[in-house]
Coordinates of C-alpha atoms in Angstrom, one line a residue:
M5 CA 131.3 142.4 68.9
A6 CA 132.0 140.9 72.6
T7 CA 135.5 138.9 73.0
P8 CA 134.7 135.1 73.2
V9 CA 135.4 133.4 76.4
H10 CA 137.4 130.5 76.5
D11 CA 136.7 127.6 79.0
G12 CA 140.1 126.7 79.9
P13 CA 143.3 124.7 78.8
T14 CA 142.6 121.5 77.0
T15 CA 144.4 118.3 77.2
D16 CA 145.5 118.1 73.6
G17 CA 145.5 121.7 72.5
G18 CA 142.4 121.7 70.7
H19 CA 138.5 121.8 71.1
A20 CA 135.9 119.3 71.4
A21 CA 135.6 117.9 67.7
G22 CA 136.9 121.3 66.6
W23 CA 133.7 122.7 67.5
Q24 CA 133.7 126.5 68.8
D25 CA 131.6 129.5 68.3
E26 CA 134.1 131.9 66.9
A27 CA 138.0 132.1 67.1
V28 CA 138.8 132.1 70.6
P29 CA 142.4 133.2 71.9
P30 CA 144.7 130.6 73.3
S31 CA 144.0 131.2 76.7
T32 CA 141.5 133.4 79.2
P33 CA 142.8 134.1 82.7
T34 CA 140.8 131.6 84.9
T35 CA 140.3 134.6 87.5
R36 CA 137.8 136.4 85.2
T37 CA 135.3 138.0 87.5
V38 CA 131.5 138.7 87.3
R39 CA 132.3 142.5 86.6
D40 CA 134.3 141.2 83.7
A41 CA 131.5 139.2 82.3
A42 CA 128.7 141.8 83.3
G43 CA 127.2 142.3 79.8
G44 CA 127.1 138.4 79.1
I45 CA 125.5 137.6 82.5
A46 CA 122.9 140.3 82.1
V47 CA 121.5 138.7 78.8
L48 CA 121.6 135.4 80.0
A49 CA 119.3 136.8 82.9
V50 CA 117.0 138.4 80.5
A51 CA 116.8 135.1 78.8
N52 CA 115.9 133.3 82.2
F53 CA 113.5 135.6 82.7
V54 CA 111.7 135.0 79.4
A55 CA 112.2 131.1 79.9
I56 CA 110.4 131.2 83.5
T57 CA 107.7 133.1 82.2
T58 CA 107.2 131.0 79.6
E59 CA 106.9 127.9 81.7
V60 CA 104.7 129.0 84.3
L61 CA 102.4 131.6 82.4
P62 CA 99.5 129.4 82.3
V63 CA 99.0 129.3 85.9
G64 CA 97.5 132.7 86.0
L65 CA 95.5 132.3 82.9
L66 CA 93.9 128.7 83.5
P67 CA 90.2 129.8 83.7
Q68 CA 90.5 131.6 80.3
L69 CA 92.8 129.1 78.6
A70 CA 89.9 126.4 79.4
R71 CA 87.2 128.5 78.2
G72 CA 89.0 129.4 75.2
V73 CA 89.1 125.9 73.8
G74 CA 86.2 124.6 75.4
V75 CA 87.8 122.1 78.2
P76 CA 87.7 121.8 82.1
E77 CA 90.1 123.7 84.0
S78 CA 91.6 120.5 85.2
T79 CA 92.3 119.6 81.8
A80 CA 93.9 123.0 81.1
G81 CA 96.0 122.7 84.0
L82 CA 97.6 119.6 82.2
L83 CA 99.5 122.1 80.1
V84 CA 101.9 123.0 83.1
T85 CA 102.2 119.0 83.8
V86 CA 103.2 118.1 80.1
Y87 CA 105.6 121.2 79.9
A88 CA 107.2 119.8 83.1
L89 CA 107.1 116.1 82.1
V90 CA 109.0 117.0 78.7
V91 CA 111.3 118.5 80.3
A92 CA 112.2 115.8 82.5
A93 CA 112.3 113.3 79.8
C94 CA 114.4 115.4 77.5
A95 CA 116.8 117.6 79.1
V96 CA 119.5 114.9 79.3
P97 CA 119.1 113.3 75.9
L98 CA 118.8 116.4 74.0
T99 CA 121.8 117.8 75.7
L100 CA 124.0 114.7 74.7
V101 CA 122.8 114.8 71.3
T102 CA 123.6 118.8 71.1
Q103 CA 126.5 118.9 73.5
R104 CA 129.0 119.1 70.2
F105 CA 127.1 122.2 68.6
P106 CA 128.6 125.6 69.3
R107 CA 127.0 127.0 72.3
K108 CA 125.7 130.5 71.1
P109 CA 123.7 129.5 68.2
L110 CA 122.2 126.7 70.1
L111 CA 121.1 129.1 72.5
L112 CA 119.4 131.2 69.9
V113 CA 117.6 128.0 68.4
T114 CA 116.2 127.4 71.9
L115 CA 115.0 130.9 72.3
A116 CA 113.4 130.8 69.0
T117 CA 111.5 127.7 70.0
Y118 CA 110.1 129.3 72.8
A119 CA 109.0 132.0 70.8
A120 CA 107.1 129.5 68.2
G121 CA 105.9 127.7 71.0
N122 CA 104.1 130.7 72.6
L123 CA 103.0 132.1 69.1
L124 CA 101.3 128.6 68.5
V125 CA 99.3 128.8 72.0
A126 CA 98.2 132.1 71.3
V127 CA 96.5 131.0 67.6
A128 CA 95.4 128.0 69.2
P129 CA 91.9 126.9 67.8
S130 CA 91.9 123.8 70.0
Y131 CA 93.5 122.2 73.2
A132 CA 95.4 119.8 71.0
V133 CA 97.0 122.5 69.2
M134 CA 97.7 124.3 72.5
A135 CA 99.1 121.2 74.2
A136 CA 101.5 121.1 70.9
G137 CA 102.7 124.4 71.4
R138 CA 103.5 123.8 74.9
T139 CA 105.4 120.7 74.1
L140 CA 107.6 122.7 71.7
G141 CA 108.3 125.1 74.5
G142 CA 109.1 122.2 76.6
I143 CA 111.7 121.0 74.2
G144 CA 113.1 124.5 74.0
H145 CA 113.2 124.5 77.7
A146 CA 114.8 121.1 78.1
V147 CA 117.8 122.5 76.4
F148 CA 117.9 126.0 77.5
F149 CA 118.5 125.7 80.9
S150 CA 121.3 123.1 79.9
V151 CA 123.1 125.1 78.3
S152 CA 122.2 128.7 80.1
I153 CA 123.9 127.0 83.5
A154 CA 127.1 125.9 81.6
Y155 CA 127.1 129.3 79.8
A156 CA 127.0 131.2 82.9
A157 CA 129.9 129.1 84.5
R158 CA 131.9 129.6 81.2
L159 CA 131.8 133.4 81.7
V160 CA 133.6 133.6 84.7
G161 CA 136.6 131.6 86.4
P162 CA 135.9 128.9 88.7
L163 CA 135.9 130.8 91.8
H164 CA 133.2 133.0 90.7
T165 CA 131.0 130.8 89.4
G166 CA 128.4 130.6 92.2
R167 CA 127.8 134.2 91.9
A168 CA 127.4 134.2 88.1
L169 CA 124.8 131.6 88.7
T170 CA 123.0 133.5 91.2
L171 CA 122.9 136.6 89.0
V172 CA 121.8 134.7 86.0
T173 CA 119.0 133.0 88.3
A174 CA 117.8 136.5 89.4
G175 CA 116.4 136.8 85.7
G176 CA 114.2 133.4 86.4
T177 CA 113.3 134.8 89.8
M178 CA 112.0 137.9 88.2
G179 CA 110.0 135.7 86.1
F180 CA 107.8 134.4 88.9
V181 CA 107.8 138.3 90.6
L182 CA 107.0 140.2 87.6
G183 CA 106.4 138.3 84.5
V184 CA 103.8 136.3 85.4
P185 CA 101.8 138.9 87.3
L186 CA 102.0 141.2 84.5
S187 CA 101.2 138.7 81.7
T188 CA 98.3 137.5 83.9
S189 CA 97.1 141.2 84.2
L190 CA 97.5 141.4 80.6
G191 CA 95.3 138.6 79.9
A192 CA 92.6 139.8 82.2
A193 CA 92.6 143.4 80.3
V194 CA 92.8 142.0 76.4
G195 CA 92.4 137.9 76.4
W196 CA 95.0 135.3 77.1
R197 CA 96.0 135.1 73.4
W198 CA 97.7 138.4 73.6
S199 CA 99.5 137.5 76.6
F200 CA 101.2 134.6 74.8
A201 CA 101.6 136.6 71.6
L202 CA 103.2 139.2 73.6
L203 CA 105.4 136.6 75.3
G204 CA 106.3 135.3 72.0
G205 CA 107.8 138.7 70.8
V206 CA 109.6 139.1 73.8
C207 CA 111.2 135.9 73.1
A208 CA 112.0 136.7 69.8
L209 CA 113.5 140.2 71.1
T210 CA 115.3 138.6 73.8
A211 CA 117.0 136.1 70.7
L212 CA 118.1 139.3 69.2
L213 CA 119.9 140.8 72.3
V214 CA 121.8 137.4 72.7
A215 CA 122.9 137.5 69.4
R216 CA 124.1 141.0 69.6
L217 CA 125.7 141.1 73.1
L218 CA 126.1 137.5 74.5
P219 CA 129.9 136.6 74.0
A220 CA 130.5 133.3 72.1
V221 CA 132.1 130.5 74.3
A222 CA 134.0 127.5 73.5
V223 CA 133.6 124.2 74.6
D224 CA 136.8 122.0 75.5
P225 CA 136.9 118.4 76.4
P226 CA 137.0 117.5 80.0
P227 CA 140.6 117.2 81.3
A228 CA 141.8 113.3 81.4
R229 CA 141.1 111.8 84.8
D230 CA 141.7 108.1 86.1
R231 CA 138.6 106.2 86.5
S232 CA 138.6 106.3 90.4
A233 CA 138.4 110.2 90.1
A234 CA 135.6 109.9 86.9
R235 CA 133.5 107.2 89.2
Q236 CA 133.8 109.8 92.5
G237 CA 132.6 112.6 90.5
R238 CA 129.8 110.7 88.7
R239 CA 128.7 109.4 92.4
R240 CA 129.1 113.2 93.7
L241 CA 126.8 114.5 90.9
G242 CA 124.2 111.7 91.8
V243 CA 124.1 112.6 95.4
V244 CA 123.4 116.3 94.2
V245 CA 120.8 116.0 91.6
G246 CA 119.0 113.1 93.8
T247 CA 118.9 115.5 96.3
N248 CA 117.7 118.2 94.1
T249 CA 114.8 115.8 92.9
V250 CA 113.9 115.3 96.8
L251 CA 113.9 119.0 97.5
F252 CA 112.2 120.5 94.8
G253 CA 109.5 117.4 95.3
G254 CA 108.9 118.4 98.8
H255 CA 108.9 122.2 97.8
Y256 CA 106.4 122.1 94.7
A257 CA 104.2 119.3 96.9
V258 CA 103.2 122.7 99.0
Y259 CA 104.1 125.6 96.7
T260 CA 101.7 124.1 94.1
Y261 CA 98.8 124.8 96.1
I262 CA 100.0 127.7 97.9
S263 CA 96.6 129.4 97.0
V264 CA 94.7 126.8 98.6
L265 CA 96.4 127.4 101.6
L266 CA 96.1 130.9 101.9
L267 CA 92.4 130.8 101.2
A268 CA 92.6 128.3 104.0
A269 CA 93.9 131.2 106.2
G270 CA 91.2 133.3 105.3
L271 CA 92.5 135.2 102.9
S272 CA 90.3 136.6 100.1
E273 CA 90.9 135.7 96.4
A274 CA 91.4 139.3 95.6
A275 CA 94.4 139.1 98.4
V276 CA 96.2 136.1 96.9
G277 CA 97.5 137.7 94.0
P278 CA 99.2 140.6 95.7
V279 CA 100.6 138.1 98.5
L280 CA 102.1 136.0 95.8
L281 CA 103.6 138.8 94.4
L282 CA 105.2 139.7 98.0
F283 CA 106.5 136.1 98.2
G284 CA 108.1 136.2 94.8
A285 CA 109.8 139.1 95.7
L286 CA 111.0 138.0 99.0
G287 CA 112.7 135.2 97.1
L288 CA 115.4 138.1 96.1
V289 CA 116.6 137.8 99.8
G290 CA 117.7 134.1 98.9
L291 CA 119.3 135.4 96.0
W292 CA 121.1 138.0 97.9
A293 CA 122.4 135.5 100.5
A294 CA 123.7 132.9 97.4
A295 CA 125.4 136.0 95.8
R296 CA 126.9 136.6 98.8
Y297 CA 127.9 133.3 100.3
L298 CA 127.7 130.7 97.5
D299 CA 131.3 131.1 96.4
R300 CA 132.7 131.5 100.0
T301 CA 130.9 129.0 101.9
P302 CA 128.4 126.8 99.7
R303 CA 128.1 124.2 102.3
A304 CA 126.7 126.1 105.0
L305 CA 124.6 128.4 102.9
T306 CA 122.9 125.1 101.3
I307 CA 122.0 123.6 104.7
T308 CA 121.1 126.8 106.3
A309 CA 118.5 127.4 103.6
M310 CA 117.1 124.1 103.6
A311 CA 116.6 124.0 107.1
T312 CA 115.0 127.5 107.2
I313 CA 112.6 125.8 104.7
V314 CA 111.7 122.9 107.1
V315 CA 111.1 125.0 109.8
A316 CA 109.1 127.5 107.9
L317 CA 106.9 124.7 106.6
A318 CA 106.4 123.3 109.8
V319 CA 105.2 126.6 111.5
L320 CA 103.1 127.1 108.7
A321 CA 101.3 123.9 109.1
L322 CA 100.9 124.8 113.0
A323 CA 100.0 128.4 112.2
L324 CA 96.8 127.4 110.0
P325 CA 94.3 128.8 109.7
H326 CA 95.4 132.1 111.7
P327 CA 96.4 134.6 108.3
A328 CA 99.2 136.3 110.5
G329 CA 101.1 133.0 111.1
V330 CA 100.7 131.5 107.7
L331 CA 101.9 134.9 106.1
V332 CA 105.0 135.2 108.2
A333 CA 106.0 131.3 107.8
G334 CA 105.1 131.4 104.0
G335 CA 107.6 134.6 103.5
V336 CA 110.4 133.0 105.6
W337 CA 110.0 129.7 103.4
L338 CA 110.2 131.3 100.2
A339 CA 113.0 133.9 100.9
A340 CA 115.1 130.8 101.9
F341 CA 113.9 128.9 98.6
G342 CA 115.2 131.7 96.6
A343 CA 118.9 130.6 97.3
I344 CA 118.2 126.9 96.3
P345 CA 118.3 126.8 92.6
A346 CA 121.7 128.5 92.2
T347 CA 123.1 126.4 95.1
F348 CA 122.5 123.3 93.4
Q349 CA 123.1 124.3 90.0
A350 CA 126.9 125.4 91.4
A351 CA 126.9 122.4 93.5
A352 CA 126.7 120.0 90.3
L353 CA 128.9 121.7 88.3
R354 CA 131.4 121.4 91.1
T355 CA 131.1 117.8 91.5
Q356 CA 133.1 117.3 88.3
G357 CA 131.1 114.2 87.4
A358 CA 130.0 115.4 83.9
T359 CA 130.6 118.1 81.5
A360 CA 128.9 121.2 82.6
D361 CA 126.3 121.2 80.1
V362 CA 125.4 117.6 81.0
A363 CA 125.8 118.5 84.7
G364 CA 123.3 121.4 83.9
A365 CA 120.9 119.0 81.9
F366 CA 120.7 116.5 85.1
V367 CA 119.8 119.4 87.4
N368 CA 117.2 120.6 84.8
A369 CA 115.5 117.3 84.4
T370 CA 115.6 116.6 88.0
S371 CA 114.1 120.1 89.0
N372 CA 111.1 119.4 86.7
L373 CA 110.9 115.9 87.6
G374 CA 110.5 117.1 91.6
I375 CA 108.2 119.8 90.4
G376 CA 105.9 117.0 88.7
L377 CA 106.0 114.5 91.6
G378 CA 105.7 117.2 94.1
A379 CA 102.4 118.3 92.6
A380 CA 101.2 114.9 92.5
L381 CA 101.6 114.3 96.0
G382 CA 100.3 117.6 96.8
A383 CA 97.1 116.9 94.9
T384 CA 96.5 113.6 97.1
L385 CA 97.1 115.2 100.3
V386 CA 94.8 118.3 99.4
A387 CA 92.1 116.0 98.5
G388 CA 92.7 113.4 101.7
P389 CA 94.2 114.7 104.8
G390 CA 94.2 118.4 104.1
T391 CA 96.5 121.4 104.0
Q392 CA 98.1 121.1 107.4
A393 CA 99.3 117.8 106.5
L394 CA 100.3 119.1 103.1
A395 CA 102.7 121.5 104.6
L396 CA 104.0 118.8 107.4
T397 CA 104.7 116.4 104.6
G398 CA 106.6 119.1 102.3
A399 CA 108.7 120.0 105.5
G400 CA 109.4 116.2 106.2
V401 CA 110.5 115.8 102.6
V402 CA 112.8 118.7 102.6
A403 CA 114.2 117.4 105.9
V404 CA 115.1 114.3 104.2
A405 CA 116.9 116.3 101.5
C406 CA 118.9 118.4 104.2
V407 CA 119.9 115.0 105.9
A408 CA 121.3 114.1 102.5
V409 CA 123.4 117.4 102.2
L410 CA 124.6 116.5 106.0
V411 CA 126.0 113.3 105.3
A412 CA 127.3 113.9 101.8
R413 CA 130.2 116.2 102.7
G414 CA 132.1 115.4 99.1
A415 CA 128.9 116.3 97.0
F416 CA 128.5 119.3 99.3
P417 CA 131.8 120.5 100.1
R418 CA 132.6 123.3 102.7
D419 CA 134.1 125.8 100.4
A420 CA 134.1 126.2 96.6
A421 CA 137.7 125.6 95.9
R422 CA 137.8 122.4 97.5
T423 CA 136.2 118.7 96.2
D424 CA 136.5 116.0 98.8
P425 CA 137.8 112.9 97.0
D426 CA 135.3 110.9 99.1
P427 CA 131.7 111.5 98.2
V428 CA 130.3 110.8 101.1
R429 CA 133.0 111.4 103.8

């Protein structure tokens, strides 16, 4: 069995309330690298793949889901909204309730919850049962990403946190790139129920891989700090997760309706799927940038990625309805966004405003809150001013988030080893 990884020295020589996954050595070097933790990071990446695939699978199967239980497509679409709202509402409370539990068994419980939720949807005789299955999956998701973000950070030393998070996040990106298209194709071939059933089985298999291959970690209480330092850390964390909400809101206001934009640019319905697959693959470019620069120059990476999104969305709006301009601008936009999840996860952890799990919970909750609010904003714009106003509004909202990063030098420091005592300076 893999050697458990220790989170660092404690102030009292013990562990939080005596909780730990297994017997942990007295100390583990804080210089532990990504290479040292490669096996655990790979397993977490696979778990992220099935988690993201579970979250967004209904998007590609909405017409089939609607026909299957006899509801309008607009009602079936609420399955995505319900999931996001459950995550936004439950991530922080459930993380606080479970923060004293051993991390590895808790992660296994979340994967089992994913499996149960997908299987419940697969056999659902009615929309109500289907919604219950999605709610169950949302509850698992609320805890999974809070634990997963902190788990990745605990597998390596502090100066390697960004790269570890980037590699784990790559699994989620592959959920967008491959998981959803493959599951959607399966649904078209043999029915939507088999897509959910197969994904439920993959979740169960992933739980077995985690049980066998993921090293256990211990959760130590945070080191003692004076009230001023703790207050500044919380303020920095508030800035990071607040900015995260605005950024995800602006992005998803447009991304939720990306198929509408592509159709408005003259693409056929048959071409939308391959284009979305290409856009998802381009997100790997952003992930590469995050892996290369997040532990070296996190502030420059964050500002560059966000500014690129703003410019690309503005160009997309101006390019409509010309397909070439829309495709190029859309590709640049989504390539830049590929760096964002890992960037904000690392920023939240480095604020030292909360334990790693609680910081991860706030990132998880605010991302989903931004998704829900952005989708609602996008719906209003699509129904009213139209697609050009949609893209311009998205650019404007992301620009507001970018200004927040420029101002908040303490929350978004120049390098990974530096934490500015002034959260705004």
